[in-house]
PDB file of C-alpha atoms in Angstrom:
ATOM      1  CA  MET A   1     -32.109 -19.056 -18.966  1.00  0.00           C
ATOM      2  CA  ASN A   2     -35.681 -17.758 -19.342  1.00  0.00           C
ATOM      3  CA  ASP A   3     -37.045 -15.231 -21.844  1.00  0.00           C
ATOM      4  CA  ASP A   4     -36.502 -12.281 -19.520  1.00  0.00           C
ATOM      5  CA  ASP A   5     -32.849 -13.262 -19.082  1.00  0.00           C
ATOM      6  CA  ARG A   6     -32.457 -13.667 -22.822  1.00  0.00           C
ATOM      7  CA  GLU A   7     -33.956 -10.239 -23.404  1.00  0.00           C
ATOM      8  CA  LEU A   8     -31.621  -8.677 -20.851  1.00  0.00           C
ATOM      9  CA  ARG A   9     -28.615 -10.450 -22.357  1.00  0.00           C
ATOM     10  CA  GLU A  10     -29.540  -9.194 -25.814  1.00  0.00           C
ATOM     11  CA  MET A  11     -29.820  -5.628 -24.544  1.00  0.00           C
ATOM     12  CA  PHE A  12     -26.440  -5.867 -22.832  1.00  0.00           C
ATOM     13  CA  ALA A  13     -24.887  -7.482 -25.919  1.00  0.00           C
ATOM     14  CA  ARG A  14     -26.135  -4.605 -28.076  1.00  0.00           C
ATOM     15  CA  LEU A  15     -24.750  -2.072 -25.636  1.00  0.00           C
ATOM     16  CA  ARG A  16     -21.466  -3.965 -25.598  1.00  0.00           C
ATOM     17  CA  ARG A  17     -21.197  -3.898 -29.404  1.00  0.00           C
ATOM     18  CA  GLU A  18     -21.909  -0.159 -29.453  1.00  0.00           C
ATOM     19  CA  ASP A  19     -19.421   0.512 -26.653  1.00  0.00           C
ATOM     20  CA  HIS A  20     -16.692  -1.461 -28.388  1.00  0.00           C
ATOM     21  CA  ALA A  21     -16.972   0.806 -31.402  1.00  0.00           C
ATOM     22  CA  HIS A  22     -15.927   3.752 -29.209  1.00  0.00           C
ATOM     23  CA  VAL A  23     -13.151   2.211 -27.142  1.00  0.00           C
ATOM     24  CA  PRO A  24     -10.073   4.466 -27.098  1.00  0.00           C
ATOM     25  CA  PRO A  25      -6.962   2.858 -28.607  1.00  0.00           C
ATOM     26  CA  PHE A  26      -4.776   0.905 -26.249  1.00  0.00           C
ATOM     27  CA  ARG A  27      -1.727   2.785 -25.072  1.00  0.00           C
ATOM     28  CA  LEU A  28       0.617   2.051 -22.258  1.00  0.00           C
ATOM     29  CA  PRO A  29       0.808   4.709 -19.573  1.00  0.00           C
ATOM     30  CA  ALA A  30       3.897   6.874 -19.528  1.00  0.00           C
ATOM     31  CA  ALA A  31       5.932   5.313 -16.777  1.00  0.00           C
ATOM     32  CA  HIS A  32       7.326   7.653 -14.178  1.00  0.00           C
ATOM     33  CA  PRO A  33      11.134   7.489 -14.366  1.00  0.00           C
ATOM     34  CA  VAL A  34      12.375   6.129 -11.081  1.00  0.00           C
ATOM     35  CA  SER A  35      15.457   7.949  -9.863  1.00  0.00           C
ATOM     36  CA  PRO A  36      18.348   5.683  -8.798  1.00  0.00           C
ATOM     37  CA  TRP A  37      18.628   7.896  -5.725  1.00  0.00           C
ATOM     38  CA  ALA A  38      14.997   7.471  -4.725  1.00  0.00           C
ATOM     39  CA  MET A  39      15.528   4.423  -2.509  1.00  0.00           C
ATOM     40  CA  PRO A  40      18.703   5.636  -0.716  1.00  0.00           C
ATOM     41  CA  MET A  41      17.007   8.983  -0.117  1.00  0.00           C
ATOM     42  CA  LYS A  42      14.000   7.275   1.423  1.00  0.00           C
ATOM     43  CA  VAL A  43      16.272   5.169   3.645  1.00  0.00           C
ATOM     44  CA  ALA A  44      18.240   8.257   4.704  1.00  0.00           C
ATOM     45  CA  ALA A  45      15.054  10.167   5.503  1.00  0.00           C
ATOM     46  CA  ALA A  46      13.708   7.260   7.565  1.00  0.00           C
ATOM     47  CA  ALA A  47      17.037   6.981   9.421  1.00  0.00           C
ATOM     48  CA  ALA A  48      16.987  10.725  10.184  1.00  0.00           C
ATOM     49  CA  VAL A  49      13.456  10.497  11.553  1.00  0.00           C
ATOM     50  CA  ILE A  50      14.410   7.538  13.762  1.00  0.00           C
ATOM     51  CA  LEU A  51      17.524   9.359  14.993  1.00  0.00           C
ATOM     52  CA  VAL A  52      15.537  12.445  15.958  1.00  0.00           C
ATOM     53  CA  ALA A  53      12.952  10.296  17.735  1.00  0.00           C
ATOM     54  CA  VAL A  54      15.676   8.460  19.697  1.00  0.00           C
ATOM     55  CA  VAL A  55      17.403  11.720  20.670  1.00  0.00           C
ATOM     56  CA  LEU A  56      14.109  13.173  21.887  1.00  0.00           C
ATOM     57  CA  ALA A  57      13.245   9.992  23.796  1.00  0.00           C
ATOM     58  CA  ILE A  58      16.516   9.803  25.772  1.00  0.00           C
ATOM     59  CA  PRO A  59      16.192  11.652  29.139  1.00  0.00           C
ATOM     60  CA  ASP A  60      18.562  14.583  29.601  1.00  0.00           C
ATOM     61  CA  SER A  61      21.324  13.025  31.708  1.00  0.00           C
ATOM     62  CA  GLY A  62      23.407  16.222  31.692  1.00  0.00           C
ATOM     63  CA  GLN A  63      20.772  18.199  33.573  1.00  0.00           C
ATOM     64  CA  ARG A  64      22.252  19.826  36.717  1.00  0.00           C
ATOM     65  CA  ARG A  65      20.946  18.650  40.039  1.00  0.00           C
ATOM     66  CA  PRO A  66      21.606  20.210  43.519  1.00  0.00           C
ATOM     67  CA  PRO A  67      24.544  18.496  45.343  1.00  0.00           C
ATOM     68  CA  VAL A  68      23.518  15.846  47.847  1.00  0.00           C
ATOM     69  CA  GLN A  69      24.352  16.719  51.485  1.00  0.00           C
ATOM     70  CA  LEU A  70      25.592  13.772  53.540  1.00  0.00           C
ATOM     71  CA  VAL A  71      23.972  13.349  56.969  1.00  0.00           C
ATOM     72  CA  ASP A  72      25.505  11.434  59.920  1.00  0.00           C
ATOM     73  CA  LEU A  73      22.701   9.055  60.887  1.00  0.00           C
ATOM     74  CA  GLY A  74      24.155   8.654  64.393  1.00  0.00           C
ATOM     75  CA  ASP A  75      23.257  12.248  65.226  1.00  0.00           C
ATOM     76  CA  ALA A  76      19.912  12.248  63.565  1.00  0.00           C
ATOM     77  CA  ALA A  77      16.705  12.125  65.592  1.00  0.00           C
ATOM     78  CA  TRP A  78      13.444  11.862  63.899  1.00  0.00           C
ATOM     79  CA  HIS A  79       9.997  12.699  65.200  1.00  0.00           C
ATOM     80  CA  SER A  80       6.838  12.044  63.405  1.00  0.00           C
ATOM     81  CA  PRO A  81       4.771  15.166  62.802  1.00  0.00           C
ATOM     82  CA  THR A  82       1.686  13.270  63.988  1.00  0.00           C
ATOM     83  CA  ASP A  83       3.096  12.194  67.352  1.00  0.00           C
ATOM     84  CA  PHE A  84       0.809  14.610  69.196  1.00  0.00           C
ATOM     85  CA  LEU A  85      -2.207  12.551  68.125  1.00  0.00           C
ATOM     86  CA  LEU A  86      -1.011   9.775  70.470  1.00  0.00           C
ATOM     87  CA  SER A  87      -0.967  12.122  73.489  1.00  0.00           C
ATOM     88  CA  THR A  88      -4.589  11.522  74.523  1.00  0.00           C
ATOM     89  CA  PRO A  89      -5.962  12.975  77.804  1.00  0.00           C
ATOM     90  CA  GLY A  90      -5.868  10.507  80.708  1.00  0.00           C
ATOM     91  CA  ARG A  91      -3.435   8.185  79.040  1.00  0.00           C
ATOM     92  CA  GLU A  92      -1.590   7.720  82.402  1.00  0.00           C
ATOM     93  CA  LEU A  93      -4.673   5.813  83.610  1.00  0.00           C
ATOM     94  CA  LEU A  94      -4.267   3.366  80.752  1.00  0.00           C
ATOM     95  CA  ARG A  95      -0.689   2.663  81.768  1.00  0.00           C
ATOM     96  CA  THR A  96      -1.318   1.888  85.479  1.00  0.00           C
ATOM     97  CA  MET A  97      -2.769  -1.209  87.149  1.00  0.00           C
ATOM     98  CA  PRO A  98      -6.205  -0.576  88.709  1.00  0.00           C
ATOM     99  CA  THR A  99      -6.531  -1.503  92.505  1.00  0.00           C
ATOM    100  CA  ILE A 100      -9.505  -3.255  94.118  1.00  0.00           C
ATOM    101  CA  GLY A 101     -11.274  -1.438  96.944  1.00  0.00           C
ATOM    102  CA  SER A 102     -11.717   2.211  97.812  1.00  0.00           C
ATOM    103  CA  PRO A 103      -8.699   4.336  97.290  1.00  0.00           C
ATOM    104  CA  ARG A 104      -7.091   5.772 100.385  1.00  0.00           C
ATOM    105  CA  GLY A 105      -8.607   9.027 101.568  1.00  0.00           C
ATOM    106  CA  TRP A 106     -11.836   8.470  99.631  1.00  0.00           C
ATOM    107  CA  THR A 107     -14.989   9.810 101.302  1.00  0.00           C
ATOM    108  CA  PRO A 108     -18.458   9.340  99.880  1.00  0.00           C
ATOM    109  CA  ILE A 109     -20.403  12.481  99.100  1.00  0.00           C
ATOM    110  CA  GLU A 110     -23.683  12.743 100.910  1.00  0.00           C
ATOM    111  CA  PRO A 111     -26.514  13.527  98.539  1.00  0.00           C
ATOM    112  CA  GLN A 112     -28.562  16.562  99.445  1.00  0.00           C
ATOM    113  CA  GLY A 113     -32.167  17.369  98.606  1.00  0.00           C
ATOM    114  CA  LEU A 114     -33.198  13.915  97.413  1.00  0.00           C
ATOM    115  CA  SER A 115     -36.844  12.968  97.064  1.00  0.00           C
ATOM    116  CA  PRO A 116     -38.340  10.543  99.680  1.00  0.00           C
ATOM    117  CA  ALA A 117     -38.600   7.826  97.044  1.00  0.00           C
ATOM    118  CA  SER A 118     -34.954   7.954  96.051  1.00  0.00           C
ATOM    119  CA  GLU A 119     -33.994   8.145  99.720  1.00  0.00           C
ATOM    120  CA  SER A 120     -35.890   4.928 100.392  1.00  0.00           C
ATOM    121  CA  ILE A 121     -34.102   3.224  97.488  1.00  0.00           C
ATOM    122  CA  ARG A 122     -30.752   4.366  98.796  1.00  0.00           C
ATOM    123  CA  THR A 123     -31.483   3.073 102.315  1.00  0.00           C
ATOM    124  CA  ARG A 124     -32.785  -0.235 100.925  1.00  0.00           C
ATOM    125  CA  ARG A 125     -29.516  -0.824  99.038  1.00  0.00           C
ATOM    126  CA  LYS A 126     -27.369  -0.188 102.115  1.00  0.00           C
ATOM    127  CA  PRO A 127     -26.374  -3.330 103.873  1.00  0.00           C
ATOM    128  CA  SER A 128     -27.816  -3.432 107.368  1.00  0.00           C
TER     129      SER A 128
ATOM    130  CA  MET B   1       3.266 -15.334  -8.356  1.00  0.00           C
ATOM    131  CA  GLY B   2       4.352 -12.611 -10.724  1.00  0.00           C
ATOM    132  CA  ILE B   3       3.910 -12.328 -14.452  1.00  0.00           C
ATOM    133  CA  ALA B   4       6.587 -11.179 -16.917  1.00  0.00           C
ATOM    134  CA  ARG B   5       6.145  -7.576 -18.044  1.00  0.00           C
ATOM    135  CA  ALA B   6       5.731  -8.531 -21.716  1.00  0.00           C
ATOM    136  CA  SER B   7       2.922 -10.948 -20.932  1.00  0.00           C
ATOM    137  CA  VAL B   8       1.283  -8.362 -18.638  1.00  0.00           C
ATOM    138  CA  GLU B   9       1.299  -5.860 -21.489  1.00  0.00           C
ATOM    139  CA  ALA B  10      -0.144  -8.473 -23.822  1.00  0.00           C
ATOM    140  CA  GLU B  11      -2.895  -9.266 -21.317  1.00  0.00           C
ATOM    141  CA  LEU B  12      -3.695  -5.574 -20.898  1.00  0.00           C
ATOM    142  CA  GLU B  13      -3.992  -5.110 -24.640  1.00  0.00           C
ATOM    143  CA  ARG B  14      -6.098  -8.231 -25.065  1.00  0.00           C
ATOM    144  CA  ASN B  15      -8.535  -7.168 -22.313  1.00  0.00           C
ATOM    145  CA  HIS B  16      -8.416  -3.466 -23.081  1.00  0.00           C
ATOM    146  CA  ALA B  17     -11.952  -3.129 -24.500  1.00  0.00           C
ATOM    147  CA  ASP B  18     -13.509  -5.026 -21.582  1.00  0.00           C
ATOM    148  CA  CYS B  19     -11.401  -3.104 -19.086  1.00  0.00           C
ATOM    149  CA  PHE B  20     -12.522   0.188 -20.581  1.00  0.00           C
ATOM    150  CA  ALA B  21     -16.185  -0.873 -20.430  1.00  0.00           C
ATOM    151  CA  TRP B  22     -15.737  -1.900 -16.792  1.00  0.00           C
ATOM    152  CA  ALA B  23     -13.982   1.397 -16.010  1.00  0.00           C
ATOM    153  CA  MET B  24     -16.932   3.209 -17.602  1.00  0.00           C
ATOM    154  CA  ALA B  25     -19.297   1.204 -15.400  1.00  0.00           C
ATOM    155  CA  CYS B  26     -17.261   2.072 -12.294  1.00  0.00           C
ATOM    156  CA  CYS B  27     -17.181   5.781 -13.201  1.00  0.00           C
ATOM    157  CA  GLY B  28     -20.885   6.298 -13.888  1.00  0.00           C
ATOM    158  CA  ARG B  29     -20.165   6.193 -17.679  1.00  0.00           C
ATOM    159  CA  ASP B  30     -17.984   9.307 -17.487  1.00  0.00           C
ATOM    160  CA  ARG B  31     -15.633   8.699 -20.410  1.00  0.00           C
ATOM    161  CA  ASN B  32     -12.851  11.063 -19.330  1.00  0.00           C
ATOM    162  CA  GLU B  33     -12.801   9.744 -15.809  1.00  0.00           C
ATOM    163  CA  ALA B  34     -12.864   6.158 -17.099  1.00  0.00           C
ATOM    164  CA  GLU B  35      -9.807   6.832 -19.276  1.00  0.00           C
ATOM    165  CA  ASP B  36      -7.942   8.359 -16.313  1.00  0.00           C
ATOM    166  CA  VAL B  37      -8.865   5.436 -14.073  1.00  0.00           C
ATOM    167  CA  LEU B  38      -7.791   2.944 -16.722  1.00  0.00           C
ATOM    168  CA  GLN B  39      -4.401   4.610 -17.187  1.00  0.00           C
ATOM    169  CA  ALA B  40      -3.862   4.744 -13.424  1.00  0.00           C
ATOM    170  CA  SER B  41      -4.792   1.070 -13.162  1.00  0.00           C
ATOM    171  CA  TYR B  42      -2.423   0.063 -15.979  1.00  0.00           C
ATOM    172  CA  LEU B  43       0.356   2.016 -14.288  1.00  0.00           C
ATOM    173  CA  LYS B  44      -0.304   0.188 -11.011  1.00  0.00           C
ATOM    174  CA  VAL B  45      -0.161  -3.139 -12.805  1.00  0.00           C
ATOM    175  CA  LEU B  46       3.022  -2.336 -14.739  1.00  0.00           C
ATOM    176  CA  ASP B  47       5.043  -0.858 -11.893  1.00  0.00           C
ATOM    177  CA  GLY B  48       4.127  -3.712  -9.565  1.00  0.00           C
ATOM    178  CA  ARG B  49       1.918  -1.845  -7.086  1.00  0.00           C
ATOM    179  CA  ALA B  50      -0.902  -4.235  -8.001  1.00  0.00           C
ATOM    180  CA  VAL B  51       0.261  -7.803  -7.574  1.00  0.00           C
ATOM    181  CA  PHE B  52      -1.383 -10.699  -9.355  1.00  0.00           C
ATOM    182  CA  GLY B  53      -2.504 -13.478  -7.009  1.00  0.00           C
ATOM    183  CA  SER B  54      -2.658 -16.972  -8.426  1.00  0.00           C
ATOM    184  CA  ARG B  55      -6.129 -17.408  -6.931  1.00  0.00           C
ATOM    185  CA  SER B  56      -7.852 -15.356  -9.664  1.00  0.00           C
ATOM    186  CA  ASN B  57      -7.657 -15.232 -13.417  1.00  0.00           C
ATOM    187  CA  VAL B  58      -6.051 -12.204 -15.065  1.00  0.00           C
ATOM    188  CA  LYS B  59      -9.309 -10.609 -16.168  1.00  0.00           C
ATOM    189  CA  THR B  60     -10.966 -10.689 -12.724  1.00  0.00           C
ATOM    190  CA  TRP B  61      -7.708  -9.447 -11.172  1.00  0.00           C
ATOM    191  CA  LEU B  62      -7.559  -6.519 -13.633  1.00  0.00           C
ATOM    192  CA  PHE B  63     -11.208  -5.723 -12.963  1.00  0.00           C
ATOM    193  CA  GLY B  64     -10.496  -5.700  -9.226  1.00  0.00           C
ATOM    194  CA  VAL B  65      -7.599  -3.276  -9.717  1.00  0.00           C
ATOM    195  CA  ILE B  66      -9.803  -1.003 -11.854  1.00  0.00           C
ATOM    196  CA  ARG B  67     -12.615  -1.079  -9.285  1.00  0.00           C
ATOM    197  CA  ARG B  68     -10.285  -0.091  -6.441  1.00  0.00           C
ATOM    198  CA  THR B  69      -8.603   2.590  -8.542  1.00  0.00           C
ATOM    199  CA  ALA B  70     -11.995   4.037  -9.518  1.00  0.00           C
ATOM    200  CA  ALA B  71     -13.003   4.150  -5.855  1.00  0.00           C
ATOM    201  CA  GLU B  72      -9.734   5.949  -4.945  1.00  0.00           C
ATOM    202  CA  HIS B  73     -10.255   8.324  -7.846  1.00  0.00           C
ATOM    203  CA  ARG B  74     -13.810   9.064  -6.752  1.00  0.00           C
ATOM    204  CA  ARG B  75     -12.719   9.789  -3.174  1.00  0.00           C
ATOM    205  CA  TRP B  76      -9.893  12.005  -4.371  1.00  0.00           C
ATOM    206  CA  ARG B  77     -12.205  13.919  -6.707  1.00  0.00           C
ATOM    207  CA  ALA B  78     -14.829  14.361  -3.995  1.00  0.00           C
ATOM    208  CA  LEU B  79     -12.161  15.733  -1.655  1.00  0.00           C
ATOM    209  CA  ARG B  80     -10.853  18.087  -4.322  1.00  0.00           C
ATOM    210  CA  ARG B  81     -14.360  19.285  -5.118  1.00  0.00           C
ATOM    211  CA  LEU B  82     -15.047  19.920  -1.441  1.00  0.00           C
ATOM    212  CA  ARG B  83     -11.799  21.859  -1.004  1.00  0.00           C
ATOM    213  CA  PHE B  84     -11.627  23.883  -4.165  1.00  0.00           C
ATOM    214  CA  THR B  85     -15.140  24.327  -5.543  1.00  0.00           C
ATOM    215  CA  PRO B  86     -17.623  26.791  -4.087  1.00  0.00           C
ATOM    216  CA  LEU B  87     -20.867  25.131  -2.985  1.00  0.00           C
ATOM    217  CA  ALA B  88     -22.970  26.743  -5.710  1.00  0.00           C
ATOM    218  CA  GLU B  89     -20.746  25.395  -8.478  1.00  0.00           C
ATOM    219  CA  ARG B  90     -20.848  21.767  -7.373  1.00  0.00           C
ATOM    220  CA  ALA B  91     -22.609  19.639  -9.963  1.00  0.00           C
ATOM    221  CA  ASP B  92     -23.407  15.963 -10.228  1.00  0.00           C
ATOM    222  CA  PRO B  93     -20.813  14.447 -12.610  1.00  0.00           C
ATOM    223  CA  SER B  94     -23.040  11.498 -13.428  1.00  0.00           C
ATOM    224  CA  ALA B  95     -25.688  13.805 -14.869  1.00  0.00           C
ATOM    225  CA  ASP B  96     -23.693  14.603 -17.996  1.00  0.00           C
ATOM    226  CA  PRO B  97     -26.144  13.988 -20.887  1.00  0.00           C
ATOM    227  CA  ALA B  98     -23.340  13.697 -23.452  1.00  0.00           C
ATOM    228  CA  ALA B  99     -21.812  10.847 -21.476  1.00  0.00           C
ATOM    229  CA  MET B 100     -25.146   9.090 -21.417  1.00  0.00           C
ATOM    230  CA  LEU B 101     -25.587   9.290 -25.157  1.00  0.00           C
ATOM    231  CA  ALA B 102     -25.872   5.905 -26.779  1.00  0.00           C
ATOM    232  CA  GLU B 103     -26.426   4.875 -30.336  1.00  0.00           C
ATOM    233  CA  SER B 104     -29.650   2.921 -29.998  1.00  0.00           C
ATOM    234  CA  ASP B 105     -32.785   3.619 -27.993  1.00  0.00           C
ATOM    235  CA  SER B 106     -32.508   0.229 -26.401  1.00  0.00           C
ATOM    236  CA  SER B 107     -29.002   0.931 -25.116  1.00  0.00           C
ATOM    237  CA  ALA B 108     -29.943   4.407 -23.933  1.00  0.00           C
ATOM    238  CA  ARG B 109     -32.915   2.925 -22.071  1.00  0.00           C
ATOM    239  CA  LEU B 110     -30.721   0.240 -20.522  1.00  0.00           C
ATOM    240  CA  ILE B 111     -28.101   2.783 -19.430  1.00  0.00           C
ATOM    241  CA  SER B 112     -30.641   5.109 -17.851  1.00  0.00           C
ATOM    242  CA  THR B 113     -32.368   2.202 -16.096  1.00  0.00           C
ATOM    243  CA  LEU B 114     -29.074   0.802 -14.823  1.00  0.00           C
ATOM    244  CA  ALA B 115     -28.238   4.219 -13.416  1.00  0.00           C
ATOM    245  CA  THR B 116     -31.215   3.968 -11.053  1.00  0.00           C
ATOM    246  CA  LEU B 117     -29.965   0.737  -9.463  1.00  0.00           C
ATOM    247  CA  PRO B 118     -27.807   0.759  -6.330  1.00  0.00           C
ATOM    248  CA  GLU B 119     -24.086   0.668  -7.172  1.00  0.00           C
ATOM    249  CA  ARG B 120     -23.449  -2.944  -6.151  1.00  0.00           C
ATOM    250  CA  GLN B 121     -26.440  -4.252  -8.098  1.00  0.00           C
ATOM    251  CA  ARG B 122     -25.393  -2.228 -11.130  1.00  0.00           C
ATOM    252  CA  GLN B 123     -21.847  -3.607 -10.955  1.00  0.00           C
ATOM    253  CA  VAL B 124     -23.026  -7.205 -10.592  1.00  0.00           C
ATOM    254  CA  MET B 125     -25.413  -6.748 -13.539  1.00  0.00           C
ATOM    255  CA  HIS B 126     -22.599  -5.352 -15.649  1.00  0.00           C
ATOM    256  CA  LEU B 127     -20.138  -8.110 -14.748  1.00  0.00           C
ATOM    257  CA  VAL B 128     -22.612 -10.944 -15.311  1.00  0.00           C
ATOM    258  CA  PHE B 129     -24.604  -9.715 -18.317  1.00  0.00           C
ATOM    259  CA  TYR B 130     -22.157  -7.407 -20.067  1.00  0.00           C
ATOM    260  CA  GLN B 131     -18.853  -9.106 -19.325  1.00  0.00           C
ATOM    261  CA  ASP B 132     -20.260 -12.666 -19.229  1.00  0.00           C
ATOM    262  CA  LEU B 133     -18.595 -13.472 -15.922  1.00  0.00           C
ATOM    263  CA  THR B 134     -20.062 -15.986 -13.497  1.00  0.00           C
ATOM    264  CA  ILE B 135     -21.558 -14.744 -10.228  1.00  0.00           C
ATOM    265  CA  ALA B 136     -18.552 -16.241  -8.398  1.00  0.00           C
ATOM    266  CA  GLN B 137     -16.159 -14.271 -10.597  1.00  0.00           C
ATOM    267  CA  ALA B 138     -18.228 -11.122 -10.075  1.00  0.00           C
ATOM    268  CA  ALA B 139     -17.988 -11.689  -6.307  1.00  0.00           C
ATOM    269  CA  GLU B 140     -14.206 -11.990  -6.651  1.00  0.00           C
ATOM    270  CA  VAL B 141     -13.959  -8.754  -8.613  1.00  0.00           C
ATOM    271  CA  LEU B 142     -16.103  -6.878  -6.089  1.00  0.00           C
ATOM    272  CA  GLY B 143     -14.429  -8.437  -3.050  1.00  0.00           C
ATOM    273  CA  ILE B 144     -17.709  -9.727  -1.628  1.00  0.00           C
ATOM    274  CA  SER B 145     -18.990 -13.183  -0.715  1.00  0.00           C
ATOM    275  CA  LEU B 146     -20.701 -15.386  -3.254  1.00  0.00           C
ATOM    276  CA  GLY B 147     -23.968 -15.240  -1.283  1.00  0.00           C
ATOM    277  CA  THR B 148     -23.934 -11.454  -1.253  1.00  0.00           C
ATOM    278  CA  ALA B 149     -23.175 -11.331  -4.985  1.00  0.00           C
ATOM    279  CA  ARG B 150     -26.026 -13.742  -5.663  1.00  0.00           C
ATOM    280  CA  THR B 151     -28.403 -11.555  -3.649  1.00  0.00           C
ATOM    281  CA  HIS B 152     -27.322  -8.448  -5.580  1.00  0.00           C
ATOM    282  CA  TYR B 153     -27.716 -10.388  -8.831  1.00  0.00           C
ATOM    283  CA  GLU B 154     -31.267 -11.557  -8.078  1.00  0.00           C
ATOM    284  CA  ARG B 155     -32.445  -8.201  -6.753  1.00  0.00           C
ATOM    285  CA  GLY B 156     -30.754  -6.259  -9.541  1.00  0.00           C
ATOM    286  CA  LYS B 157     -32.192  -8.477 -12.238  1.00  0.00           C
ATOM    287  CA  GLN B 158     -35.692  -8.269 -10.787  1.00  0.00           C
ATOM    288  CA  ARG B 159     -35.496  -4.486 -10.411  1.00  0.00           C
ATOM    289  CA  LEU B 160     -34.094  -4.074 -13.921  1.00  0.00           C
ATOM    290  CA  ARG B 161     -36.935  -6.105 -15.417  1.00  0.00           C
ATOM    291  CA  GLU B 162     -39.555  -4.142 -13.492  1.00  0.00           C
ATOM    292  CA  LEU B 163     -38.097  -0.792 -14.541  1.00  0.00           C
ATOM    293  CA  LEU B 164     -37.737  -1.812 -18.186  1.00  0.00           C
ATOM    294  CA  LYS B 165     -41.339  -3.082 -18.238  1.00  0.00           C
ATOM    295  CA  LEU B 166     -42.514   0.177 -16.655  1.00  0.00           C
ATOM    296  CA  GLU B 167     -40.774   2.094 -19.408  1.00  0.00           C
ATOM    297  CA  ASP B 168     -42.399  -0.169 -22.026  1.00  0.00           C
ATOM    298  CA  VAL B 169     -45.836   0.681 -20.604  1.00  0.00           C
ATOM    299  CA  ARG B 170     -45.062   4.382 -20.858  1.00  0.00           C
TER     300      ARG B 170
END
């Protein structure tokens, strides 16, 4: 302990002596009388709260619902509301087998008003 | 581990002066508030709301109860003041000059200098220098680590010396 500590301790000791001269006399606090019913009342209140919570948490089973109509599944026919999306144009072509060669009754269309250059290309492609 | 009521009462009476001084320190040296806090703390101890742990000695345990009770009291008072007192009438309770009155100049100087320290430093200073507790016991009372208490002790002591020297120069 250095001199500064000693000086501080002396100051605190003086304050302590002065404080002790003004300490109020010791007296025990007036105890609150505890009612013998306090505990049972607390338990009853807690039980009531739990009961109310349970009653509120249970779903209302007595609620009236519309009567269920029985349906004979043998008579039932169901169609999807989106069936029309499957009816694409030309779907009959997708369901038939394609044939090799020109179809019967097919006649080529003669082009009209072609330029000389395109005419020469057409004639060159024709087998002689 | 509990203590028999008779021995608790004996301990309270034996430590009463120190407990009152500590309550004063926790209440900014407001005598009325310190008395209220002390009575509330004794009641807690006697009706078993504050339980003695075997890890501390009775004095540090009592000081801990008083510190917590003073903090509760302070919060409650602050709330009451906020709710029931108009803004213009709110006053600083620690600025009561009558409460700060001390017999000697030295004590008055010490009290006013201590009041300028942060709360934790002030409490550590009080516990170590006034109550002659060790820093470890002070840490136990304040519910802080030993390292933190040591830091508050060193800083508080240094600041206290500086402020007291400044006052000497004046």
